[in-house]
Coordinates of C-alpha atoms and ligand atoms in Angstrom, one line a residue:
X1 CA -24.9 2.4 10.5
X2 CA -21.6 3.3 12.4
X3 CA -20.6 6.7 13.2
X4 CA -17.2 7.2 13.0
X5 CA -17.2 10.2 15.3
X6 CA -14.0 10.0 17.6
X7 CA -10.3 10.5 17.8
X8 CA -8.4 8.9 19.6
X9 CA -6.3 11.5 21.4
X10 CA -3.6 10.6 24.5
X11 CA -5.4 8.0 25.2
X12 CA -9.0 8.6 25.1
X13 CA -12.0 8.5 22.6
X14 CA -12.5 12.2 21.9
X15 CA -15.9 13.4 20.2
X16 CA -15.0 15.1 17.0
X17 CA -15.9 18.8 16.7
X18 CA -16.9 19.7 13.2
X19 CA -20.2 18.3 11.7
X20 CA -18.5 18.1 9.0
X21 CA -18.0 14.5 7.8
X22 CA -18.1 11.6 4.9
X23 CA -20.4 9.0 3.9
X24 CA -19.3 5.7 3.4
X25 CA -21.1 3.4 1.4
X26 CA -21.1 -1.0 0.9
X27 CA -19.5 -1.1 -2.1
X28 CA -22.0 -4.2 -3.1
X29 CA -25.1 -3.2 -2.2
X30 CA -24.5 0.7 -2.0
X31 CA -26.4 0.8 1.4
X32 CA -24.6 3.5 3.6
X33 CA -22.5 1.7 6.1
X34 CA -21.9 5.0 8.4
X35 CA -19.5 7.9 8.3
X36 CA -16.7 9.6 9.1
X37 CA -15.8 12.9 11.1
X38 CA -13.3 15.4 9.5
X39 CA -10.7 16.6 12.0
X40 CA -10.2 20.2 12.4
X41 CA -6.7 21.6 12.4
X42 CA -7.2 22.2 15.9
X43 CA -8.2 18.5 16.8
X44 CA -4.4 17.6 15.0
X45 CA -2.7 20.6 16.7
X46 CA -4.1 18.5 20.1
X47 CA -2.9 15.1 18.9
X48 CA 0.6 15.9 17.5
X49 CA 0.8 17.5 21.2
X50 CA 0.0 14.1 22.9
X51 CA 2.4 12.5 20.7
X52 CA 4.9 15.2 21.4
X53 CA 4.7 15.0 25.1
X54 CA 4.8 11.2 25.3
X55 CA 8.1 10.9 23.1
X56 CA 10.3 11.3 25.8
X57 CA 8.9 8.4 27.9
X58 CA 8.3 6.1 24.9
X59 CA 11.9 6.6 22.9
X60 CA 13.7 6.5 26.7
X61 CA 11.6 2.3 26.7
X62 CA 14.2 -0.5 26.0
X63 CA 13.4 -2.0 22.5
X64 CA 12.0 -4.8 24.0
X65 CA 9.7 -3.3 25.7
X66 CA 8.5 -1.4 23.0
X67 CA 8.3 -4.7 21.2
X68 CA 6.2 -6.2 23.6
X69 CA 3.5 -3.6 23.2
X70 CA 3.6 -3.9 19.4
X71 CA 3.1 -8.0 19.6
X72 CA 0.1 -6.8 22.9
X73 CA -1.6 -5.2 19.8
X74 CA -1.4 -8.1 17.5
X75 CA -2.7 -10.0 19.8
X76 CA -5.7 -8.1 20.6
X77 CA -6.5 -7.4 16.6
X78 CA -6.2 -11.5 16.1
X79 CA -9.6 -11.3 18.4
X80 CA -11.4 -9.4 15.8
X81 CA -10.3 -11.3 12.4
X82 CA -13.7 -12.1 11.3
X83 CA -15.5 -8.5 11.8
X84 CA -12.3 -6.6 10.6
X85 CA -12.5 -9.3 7.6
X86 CA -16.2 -8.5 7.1
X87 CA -16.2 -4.4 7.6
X88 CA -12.8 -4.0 4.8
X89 CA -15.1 -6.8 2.4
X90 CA -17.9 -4.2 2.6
X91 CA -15.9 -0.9 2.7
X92 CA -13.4 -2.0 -0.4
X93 CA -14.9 -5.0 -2.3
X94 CA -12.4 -7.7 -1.7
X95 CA -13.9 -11.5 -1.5
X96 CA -14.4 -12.2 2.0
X97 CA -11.7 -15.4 2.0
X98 CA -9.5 -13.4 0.6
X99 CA -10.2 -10.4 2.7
X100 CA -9.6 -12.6 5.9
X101 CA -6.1 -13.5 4.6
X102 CA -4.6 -10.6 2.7
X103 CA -6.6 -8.2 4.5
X104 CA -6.3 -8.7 8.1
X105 CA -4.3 -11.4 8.6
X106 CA -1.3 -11.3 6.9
X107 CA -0.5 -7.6 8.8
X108 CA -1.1 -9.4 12.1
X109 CA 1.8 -11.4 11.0
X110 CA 3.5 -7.9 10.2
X111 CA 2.6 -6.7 13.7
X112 CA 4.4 -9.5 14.9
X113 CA 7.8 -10.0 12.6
X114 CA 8.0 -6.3 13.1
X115 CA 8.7 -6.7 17.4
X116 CA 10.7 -9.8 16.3
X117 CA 12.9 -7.5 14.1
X118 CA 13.9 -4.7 16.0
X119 CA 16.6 -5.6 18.3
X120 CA 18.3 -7.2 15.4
X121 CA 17.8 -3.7 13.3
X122 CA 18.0 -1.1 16.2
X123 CA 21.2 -2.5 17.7
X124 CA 24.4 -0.7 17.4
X125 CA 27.0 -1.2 15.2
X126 CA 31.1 -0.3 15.3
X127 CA 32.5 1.2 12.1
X128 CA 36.2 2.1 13.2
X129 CA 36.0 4.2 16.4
X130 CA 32.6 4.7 15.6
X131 CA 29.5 3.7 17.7
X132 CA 26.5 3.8 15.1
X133 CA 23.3 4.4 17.1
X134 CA 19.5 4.9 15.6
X135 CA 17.8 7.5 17.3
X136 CA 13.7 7.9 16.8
X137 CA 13.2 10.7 14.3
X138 CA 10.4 12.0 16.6
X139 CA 6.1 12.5 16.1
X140 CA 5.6 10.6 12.6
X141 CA 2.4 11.5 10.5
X142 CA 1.3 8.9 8.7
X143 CA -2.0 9.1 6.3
X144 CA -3.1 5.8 4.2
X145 CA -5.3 4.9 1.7
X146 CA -8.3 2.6 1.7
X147 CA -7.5 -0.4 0.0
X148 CA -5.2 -2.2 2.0
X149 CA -6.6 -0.5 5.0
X150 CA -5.2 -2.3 7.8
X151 CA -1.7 -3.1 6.0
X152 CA -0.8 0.1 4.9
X153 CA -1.2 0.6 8.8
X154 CA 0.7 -1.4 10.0
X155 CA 3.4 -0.6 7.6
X156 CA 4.3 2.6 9.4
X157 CA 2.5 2.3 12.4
X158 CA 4.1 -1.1 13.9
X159 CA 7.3 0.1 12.4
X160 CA 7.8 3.5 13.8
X161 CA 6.4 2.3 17.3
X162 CA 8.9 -0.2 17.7
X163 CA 11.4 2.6 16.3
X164 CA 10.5 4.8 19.8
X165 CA 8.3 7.2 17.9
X166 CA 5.0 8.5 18.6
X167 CA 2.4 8.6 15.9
X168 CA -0.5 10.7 15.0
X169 CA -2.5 8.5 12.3
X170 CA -4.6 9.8 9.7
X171 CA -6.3 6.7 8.3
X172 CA -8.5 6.8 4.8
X173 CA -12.0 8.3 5.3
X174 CA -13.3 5.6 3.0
X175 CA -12.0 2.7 5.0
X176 CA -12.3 3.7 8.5
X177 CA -13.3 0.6 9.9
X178 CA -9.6 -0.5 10.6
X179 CA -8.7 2.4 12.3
X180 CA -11.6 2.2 15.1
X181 CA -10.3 -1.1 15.6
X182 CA -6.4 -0.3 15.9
X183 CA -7.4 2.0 18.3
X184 CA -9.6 0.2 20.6
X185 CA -6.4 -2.9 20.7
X186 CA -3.8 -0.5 21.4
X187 CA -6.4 1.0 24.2
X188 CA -6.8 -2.9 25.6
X189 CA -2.6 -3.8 25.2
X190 CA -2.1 -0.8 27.4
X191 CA -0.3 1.1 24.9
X192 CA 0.9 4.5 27.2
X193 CA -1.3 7.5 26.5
X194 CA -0.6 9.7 23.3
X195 CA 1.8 7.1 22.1
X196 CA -0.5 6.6 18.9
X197 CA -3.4 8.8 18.2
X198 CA -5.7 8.6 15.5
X199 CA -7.3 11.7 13.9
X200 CA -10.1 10.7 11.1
X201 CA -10.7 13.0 8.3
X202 CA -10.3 13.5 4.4
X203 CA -7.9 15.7 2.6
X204 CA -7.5 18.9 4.7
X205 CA -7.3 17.1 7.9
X206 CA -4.2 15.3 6.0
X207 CA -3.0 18.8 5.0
X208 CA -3.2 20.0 8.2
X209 CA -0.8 16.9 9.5
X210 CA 1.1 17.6 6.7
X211 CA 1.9 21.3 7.7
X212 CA 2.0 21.0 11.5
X213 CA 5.7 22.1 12.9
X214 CA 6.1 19.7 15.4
X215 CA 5.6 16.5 13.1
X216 CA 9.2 15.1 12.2
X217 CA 8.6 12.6 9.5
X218 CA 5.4 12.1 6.7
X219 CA 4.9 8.3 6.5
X220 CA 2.3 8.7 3.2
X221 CA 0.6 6.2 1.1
X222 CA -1.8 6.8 -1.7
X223 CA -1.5 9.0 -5.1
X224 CA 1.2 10.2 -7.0
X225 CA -0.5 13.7 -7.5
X226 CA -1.2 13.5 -3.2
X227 CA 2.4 12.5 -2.6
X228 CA 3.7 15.0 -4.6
X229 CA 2.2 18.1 -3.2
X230 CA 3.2 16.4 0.6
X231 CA 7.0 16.4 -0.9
X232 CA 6.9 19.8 -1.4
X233 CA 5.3 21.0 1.3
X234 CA 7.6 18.9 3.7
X235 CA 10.9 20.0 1.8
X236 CA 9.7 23.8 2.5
X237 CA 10.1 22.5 6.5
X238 CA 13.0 19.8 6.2
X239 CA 10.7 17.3 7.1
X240 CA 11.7 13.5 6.2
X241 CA 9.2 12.5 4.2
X242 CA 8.6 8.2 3.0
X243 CA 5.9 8.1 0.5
X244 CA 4.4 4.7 -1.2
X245 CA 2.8 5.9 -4.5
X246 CA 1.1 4.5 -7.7
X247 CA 2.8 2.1 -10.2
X248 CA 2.3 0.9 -13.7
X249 CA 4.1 -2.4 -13.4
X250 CA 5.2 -4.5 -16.6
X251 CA 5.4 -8.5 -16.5
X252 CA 7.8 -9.7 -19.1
X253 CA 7.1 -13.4 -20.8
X254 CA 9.9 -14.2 -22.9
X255 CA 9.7 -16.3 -25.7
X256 CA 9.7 -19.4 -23.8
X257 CA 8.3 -18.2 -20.5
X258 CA 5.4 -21.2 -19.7
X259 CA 2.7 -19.1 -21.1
X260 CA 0.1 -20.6 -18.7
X261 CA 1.6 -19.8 -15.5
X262 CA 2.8 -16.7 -16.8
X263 CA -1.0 -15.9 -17.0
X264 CA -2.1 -17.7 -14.1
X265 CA 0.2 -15.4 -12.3
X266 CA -0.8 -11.9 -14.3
X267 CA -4.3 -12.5 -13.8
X268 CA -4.2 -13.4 -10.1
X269 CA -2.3 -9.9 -9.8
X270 CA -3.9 -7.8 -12.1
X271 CA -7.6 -8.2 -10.7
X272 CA -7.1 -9.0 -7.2
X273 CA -8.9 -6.8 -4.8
X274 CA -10.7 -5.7 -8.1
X275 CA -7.4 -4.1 -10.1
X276 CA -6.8 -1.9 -6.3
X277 CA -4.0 -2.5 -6.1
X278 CA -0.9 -0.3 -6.2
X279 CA 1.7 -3.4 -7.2
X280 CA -0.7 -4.8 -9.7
X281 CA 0.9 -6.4 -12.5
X282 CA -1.0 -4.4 -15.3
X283 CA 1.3 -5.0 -18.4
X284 CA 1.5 -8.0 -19.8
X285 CA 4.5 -7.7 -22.3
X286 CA 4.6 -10.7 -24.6
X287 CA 6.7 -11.3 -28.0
X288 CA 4.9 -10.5 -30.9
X289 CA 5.0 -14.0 -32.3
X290 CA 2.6 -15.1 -29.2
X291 CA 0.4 -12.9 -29.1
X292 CA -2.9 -14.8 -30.2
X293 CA -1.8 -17.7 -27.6
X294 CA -1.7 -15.5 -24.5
X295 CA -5.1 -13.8 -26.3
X296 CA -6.5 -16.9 -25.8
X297 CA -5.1 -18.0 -22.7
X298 CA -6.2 -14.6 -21.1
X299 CA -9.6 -14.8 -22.6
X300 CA -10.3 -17.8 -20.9
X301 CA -8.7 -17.3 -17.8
X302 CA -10.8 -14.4 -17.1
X303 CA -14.1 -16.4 -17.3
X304 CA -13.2 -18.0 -13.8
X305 CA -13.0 -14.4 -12.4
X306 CA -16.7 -14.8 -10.8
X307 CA -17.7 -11.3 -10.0
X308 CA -20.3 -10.7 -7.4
X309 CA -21.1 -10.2 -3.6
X310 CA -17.8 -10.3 -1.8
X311 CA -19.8 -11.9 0.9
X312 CA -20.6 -14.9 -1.7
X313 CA -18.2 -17.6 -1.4
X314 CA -18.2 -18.0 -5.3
X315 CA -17.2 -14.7 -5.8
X316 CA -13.5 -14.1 -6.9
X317 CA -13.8 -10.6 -7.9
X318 CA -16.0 -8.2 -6.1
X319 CA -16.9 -4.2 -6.7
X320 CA -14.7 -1.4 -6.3
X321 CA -14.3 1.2 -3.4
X322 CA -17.3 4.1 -4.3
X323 CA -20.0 4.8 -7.2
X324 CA -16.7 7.9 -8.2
X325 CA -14.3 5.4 -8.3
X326 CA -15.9 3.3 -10.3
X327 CA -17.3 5.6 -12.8
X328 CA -13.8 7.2 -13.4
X329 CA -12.2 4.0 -13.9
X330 CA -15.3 3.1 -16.8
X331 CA -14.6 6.7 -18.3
X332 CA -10.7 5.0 -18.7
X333 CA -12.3 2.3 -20.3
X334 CA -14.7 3.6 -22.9
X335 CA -12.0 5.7 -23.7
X336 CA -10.0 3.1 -24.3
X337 CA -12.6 1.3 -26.6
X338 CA -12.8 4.6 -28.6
X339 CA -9.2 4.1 -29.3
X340 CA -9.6 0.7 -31.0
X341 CA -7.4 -1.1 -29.1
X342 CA -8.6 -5.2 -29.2
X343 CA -11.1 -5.7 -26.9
X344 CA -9.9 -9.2 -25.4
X345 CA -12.2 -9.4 -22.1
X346 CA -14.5 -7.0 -20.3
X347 CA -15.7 -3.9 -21.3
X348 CA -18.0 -0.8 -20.9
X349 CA -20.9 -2.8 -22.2
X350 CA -20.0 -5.8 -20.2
X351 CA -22.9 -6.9 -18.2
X352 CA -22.2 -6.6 -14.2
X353 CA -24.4 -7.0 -10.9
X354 CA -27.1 -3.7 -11.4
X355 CA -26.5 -2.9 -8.1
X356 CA -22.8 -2.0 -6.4
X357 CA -19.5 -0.4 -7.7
X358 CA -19.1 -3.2 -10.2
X359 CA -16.3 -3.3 -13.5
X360 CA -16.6 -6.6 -15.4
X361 CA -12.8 -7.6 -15.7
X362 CA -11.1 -6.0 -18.9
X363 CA -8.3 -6.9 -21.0
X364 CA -7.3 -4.9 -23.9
X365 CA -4.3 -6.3 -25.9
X366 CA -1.9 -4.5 -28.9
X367 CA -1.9 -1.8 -26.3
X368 CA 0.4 1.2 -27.8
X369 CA 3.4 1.4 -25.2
X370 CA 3.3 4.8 -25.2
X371 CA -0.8 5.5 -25.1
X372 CA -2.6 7.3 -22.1
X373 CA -3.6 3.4 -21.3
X374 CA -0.1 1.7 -20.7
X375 CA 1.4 4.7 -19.2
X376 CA -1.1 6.0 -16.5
X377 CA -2.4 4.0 -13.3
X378 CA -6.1 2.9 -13.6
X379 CA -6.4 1.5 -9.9
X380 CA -9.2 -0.8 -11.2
X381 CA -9.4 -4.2 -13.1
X382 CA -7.6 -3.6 -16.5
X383 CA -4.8 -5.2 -18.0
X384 CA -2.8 -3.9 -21.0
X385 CA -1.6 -6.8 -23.1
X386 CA 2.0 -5.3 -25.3
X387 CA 3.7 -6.9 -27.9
X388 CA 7.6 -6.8 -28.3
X389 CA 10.2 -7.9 -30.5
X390 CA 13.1 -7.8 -28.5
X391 CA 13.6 -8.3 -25.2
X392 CA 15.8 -5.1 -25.2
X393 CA 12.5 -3.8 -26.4
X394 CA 10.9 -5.1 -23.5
X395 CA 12.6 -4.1 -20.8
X396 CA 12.8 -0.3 -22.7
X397 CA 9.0 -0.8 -22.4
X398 CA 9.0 -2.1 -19.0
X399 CA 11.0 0.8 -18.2
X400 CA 9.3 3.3 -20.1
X401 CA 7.1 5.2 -17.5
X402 CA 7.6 7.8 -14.9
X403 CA 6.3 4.6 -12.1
X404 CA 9.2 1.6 -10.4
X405 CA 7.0 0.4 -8.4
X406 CA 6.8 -3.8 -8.8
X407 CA 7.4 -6.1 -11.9
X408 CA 7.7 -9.6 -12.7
X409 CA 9.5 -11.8 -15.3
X410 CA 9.9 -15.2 -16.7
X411 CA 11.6 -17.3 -18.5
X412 CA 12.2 -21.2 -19.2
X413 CA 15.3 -20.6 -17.8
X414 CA 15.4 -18.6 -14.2
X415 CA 18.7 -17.5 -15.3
X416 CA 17.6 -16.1 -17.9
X417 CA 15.0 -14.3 -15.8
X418 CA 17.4 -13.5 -13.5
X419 CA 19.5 -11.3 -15.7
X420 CA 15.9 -9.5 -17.3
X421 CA 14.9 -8.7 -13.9
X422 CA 18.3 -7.3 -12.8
X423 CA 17.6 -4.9 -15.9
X424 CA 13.7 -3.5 -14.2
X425 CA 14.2 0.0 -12.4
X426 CA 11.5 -1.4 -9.6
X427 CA 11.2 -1.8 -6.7
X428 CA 10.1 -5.6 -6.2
X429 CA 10.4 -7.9 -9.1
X430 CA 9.2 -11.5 -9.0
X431 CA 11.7 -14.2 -11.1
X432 CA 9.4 -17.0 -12.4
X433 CA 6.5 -16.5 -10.5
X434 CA 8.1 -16.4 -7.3
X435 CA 6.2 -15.4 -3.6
X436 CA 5.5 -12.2 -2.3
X437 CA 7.8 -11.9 0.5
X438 CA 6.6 -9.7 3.6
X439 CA 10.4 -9.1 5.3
X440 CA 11.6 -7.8 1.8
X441 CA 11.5 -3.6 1.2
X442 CA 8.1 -2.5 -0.5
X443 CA 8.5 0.4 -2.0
X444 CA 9.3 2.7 -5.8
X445 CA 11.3 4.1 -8.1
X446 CA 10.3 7.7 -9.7
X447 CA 6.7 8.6 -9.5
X448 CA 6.3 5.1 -7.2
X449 CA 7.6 7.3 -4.1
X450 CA 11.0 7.7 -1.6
X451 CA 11.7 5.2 0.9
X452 CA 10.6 1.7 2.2
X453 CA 8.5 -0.2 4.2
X454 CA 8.4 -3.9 5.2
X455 CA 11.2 -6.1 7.5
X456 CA 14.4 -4.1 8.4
X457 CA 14.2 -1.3 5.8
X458 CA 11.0 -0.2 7.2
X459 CA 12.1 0.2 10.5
X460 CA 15.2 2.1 9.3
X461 CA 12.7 5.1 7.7
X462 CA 12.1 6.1 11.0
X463 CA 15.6 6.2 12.9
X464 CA 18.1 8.9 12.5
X465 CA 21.5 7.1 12.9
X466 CA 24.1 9.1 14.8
X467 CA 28.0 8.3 14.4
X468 CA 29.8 8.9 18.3
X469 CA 33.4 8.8 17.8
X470 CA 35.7 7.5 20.7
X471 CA 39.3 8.9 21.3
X472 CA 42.1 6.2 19.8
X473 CA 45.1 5.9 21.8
X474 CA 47.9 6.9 19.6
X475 CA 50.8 4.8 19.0
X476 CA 52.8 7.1 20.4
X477 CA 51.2 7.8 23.2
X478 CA 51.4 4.0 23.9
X479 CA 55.1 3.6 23.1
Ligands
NAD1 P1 -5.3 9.6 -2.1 O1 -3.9 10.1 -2.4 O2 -6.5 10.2 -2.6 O3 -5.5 9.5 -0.5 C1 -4.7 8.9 0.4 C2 -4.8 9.5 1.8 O4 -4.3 10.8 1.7 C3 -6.2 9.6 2.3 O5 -6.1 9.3 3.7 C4 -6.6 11.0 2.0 O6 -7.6 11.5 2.9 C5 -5.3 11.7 2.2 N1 -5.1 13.0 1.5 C6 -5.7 13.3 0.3 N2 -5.3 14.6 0.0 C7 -4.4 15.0 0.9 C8 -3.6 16.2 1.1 N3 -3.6 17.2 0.2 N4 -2.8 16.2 2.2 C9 -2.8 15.2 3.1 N5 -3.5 14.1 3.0 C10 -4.3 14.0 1.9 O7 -5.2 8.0 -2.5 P2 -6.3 6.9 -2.4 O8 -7.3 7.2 -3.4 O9 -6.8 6.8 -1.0 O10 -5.5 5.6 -2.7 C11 -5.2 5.2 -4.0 C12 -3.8 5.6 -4.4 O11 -2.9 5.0 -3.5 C13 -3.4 4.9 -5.7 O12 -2.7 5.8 -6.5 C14 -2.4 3.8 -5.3 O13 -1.5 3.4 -6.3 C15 -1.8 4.4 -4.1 N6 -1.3 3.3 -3.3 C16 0.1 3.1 -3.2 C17 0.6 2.1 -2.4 C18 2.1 1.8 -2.3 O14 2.5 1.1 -1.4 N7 2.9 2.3 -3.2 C19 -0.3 1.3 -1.7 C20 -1.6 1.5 -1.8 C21 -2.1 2.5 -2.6

């Protein structure tokens, strides 16, 4: 059992105050893994003032050497792959492999392009007599979710450190392994005290980051209904705000799309990290006329979707986050059933490991566009399969809820694609199956949040830019 029982404030390990604090739990075998301390208002008020009072030194540092720091952290989290690998498997459910790559890897690599941007990004620019320059916004709160812990991190983290801000970091209480860890690499790479401190806690510790004075900009991550009430309270103070929300996003097969990698591709998305995702593809909008084909394609697809231990190599598919999660997302589902939608995969009778947060992989198909089902994020491993007529139709249904976050077309043609996708009020859409692309802006239209994160655009969320206009000789004066 770990106790997550410091913050890391200017510098130094602190012990947390209040007693009070959160159990976290092995989403497999529901043994209790340790838990977390809640910081008080007053252990924030102390933080935001480490961060305040190291601003000047740290936004007066070149950009390289800010840089340098960031890549001095990356380099000290690639010593811990394996155990950060293995604690976010066990906290979150995600396969271990996969954990490994999507989990802690791949934001190493974001620690990294992140110092290799900046100069590019941060340098100034002439418009007319014009010098643009980006100045730091200031102290950034940033609070994450658990189920990209480390990413979701190292989205605003890496990118407003390299930006000259300070941080005060409010990771997830369900995930806290990452955080520990963040904090013990930017202790060994020398990062200068207060630059980034990290206060654990659950909502109200959030809140109270959210309200302090002195905190510039809310980098936020997680629920709509969360990011909402942050918006408001941070447009009461004129705070910038960047908020990465929920999403409800649509793929769209047209009639000649290659229904088997349309599938591959929709399955691969929907159910990774156990449906946990907030980009998940989790509409599957086909024409009416194929309907039964991708029924059966997705029918059999999802028999490969192994679900077990995500310590178990075999495993593809592993449990979700906690015993509430899981039982909110089956009260979705037999809900669902009751409507007498068609059953295609899955289930609330569908047998699953007896112990751990376990959903078996559900599909429902002839979903109503405009049901509780196809309009609302689940956040666990259930695709809606819709049928269309038109492709107008399509993209009206594509379109058709309050979330932009991500979507995904294709066609026979990638033209053709092309022009559907260039339709899609999202903010990432993949043509024909096409990679996920870490330098390119993450981030939502409506109810899917404000702002960006990822390559240049992230790093942009945390600069003000200021215009500094030079005298032009006149031409008379020169004549
Ligand atoms: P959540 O909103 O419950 O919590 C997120 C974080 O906010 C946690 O650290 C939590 O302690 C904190 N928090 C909760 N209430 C708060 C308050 N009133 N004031 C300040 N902080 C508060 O979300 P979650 O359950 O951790 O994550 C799941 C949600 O996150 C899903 O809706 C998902 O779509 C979304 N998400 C979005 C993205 C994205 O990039 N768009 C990425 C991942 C997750």
């Amino acid at each position: 059992m770990t106790a997550y029982q410091h913050h890391l404030i200017d510098g130094r390990w602190t012990p947390a105050q209040s007693a009070d604090r959160t159990r976290v739990f092995d989403s497999a075998s529901e043994a209790e893994l340790g838990h977390v301390a809640h910081g008080t208002d007053a252990e924030i008020g102390l933080a935001v003032q480490a961060a305040k009072n190291a601003f000047a030194s740290w936004s007066a540092l070149p950009v390289s050497a800010r840089a340098d720091f960031v890549r001095g952290i990356a380099n000290q989290l690639e010593e811990h792959v394996d155990s950060l690998a293995r604690g976010i498997a066990a906290e979150v459910g995600m396969p271990l492999k996969l954990s490994q790559r999507i989990q802690v890897q791949a934001p190493i690599l974001a620690w990294r392009a992140t110092a290799d941007l900046a100069a590019d990004c941060l340098a100034d620019a002439r418009v007319g007599n014009s010098t643009i320059t980006h100045v730091p916004v200031g102290v950034v709160g940033a609070i994450t979710p658990w189920n990209y812990p480390l990413h979701q991190i190292t989205g605003k983290v890496a990118a407003a450190l390299v930006a000259g801000c300070t941080v005060v970091l409010k990771p997830s209480e369900l995930a806290p392994c990452t955080a520990r860890a963040l904090g013990e690499a930017a202790l060994a790479a020398g990062l200068p005290n207060g630059v980034l401190n990290i206060v654990l806690g659950d909502a109200a510790t959030g809140q109270a980051l959210v309200d302090h004075p002195d905190v510039a900009l809310l980098s936020f991550t997680g629920s709509t209904a969360v990011g909402r009430r942050i918006a408001a309270s941070a447009g009461q103070a004129l705070k910038r705000v960047a908020l990465e929300l929920g999403g409800k996003s649509a793929c769209i097969a047209t009639a000649d799309a290659p229904a088997e990698n349309v599938v591959r591709q929709v399955i691969g998305s929907c159910f990774l990290n156990s449906g946990q995702s907030c980009n998940s593809l989790t509409r599957l909008l086909v024409p009416v006329e194929r309907y039964d084909t991708y029924r059966a394609l997705l029918a059999d697809a999802v028999t490969r979707l192994t679900l077990g231990d995500p310590m178990d190599s075999a495993t593809r598919m592993g449990p979700l986050v906690s015993a509430a999660h899981r039982d909110r997302v089956h009260a979705v589902i037999a809900e669902s059933q009751s409507q007498g939608f068609d059953l295609i995969a899955g289930g609330s009778q569908a047998p699953v490991p007896a112990t751990g947060y376990y959903i078996a992989p559900t599909i429902f198909g002839r979903v109503p566009p405009q049901s509780t089902l196809a309009q609302q994020e689940v956040f666990g491993p259930v695709l809606s399969v819709i049928t269309y007529e038109t492709e107008q139709q399509a993209i009206e249904i594509a379109n058709g809820t309050a979330y932009g976050l991500a979507g995904a077309v294709w066609a026979a043609d990638v033209d053709h694609a092309l022009r559907l996708a260039l339709q899609l009020r999202a903010g990432q859409v993949d043509v024909n199956g096409a990679p996920y692309n870490p330098a390119a802006p993450f981030g939502g239209f409506g109810d899917s949040g404000l702002g960006r994160e990822g390559g240049t655009y992230g790093i942009e969320e945390f600069v003000e830019v200021r215009a500094i206009q030079m005298p032009v000789a006149s031409t008379k004066e020169k004549s």
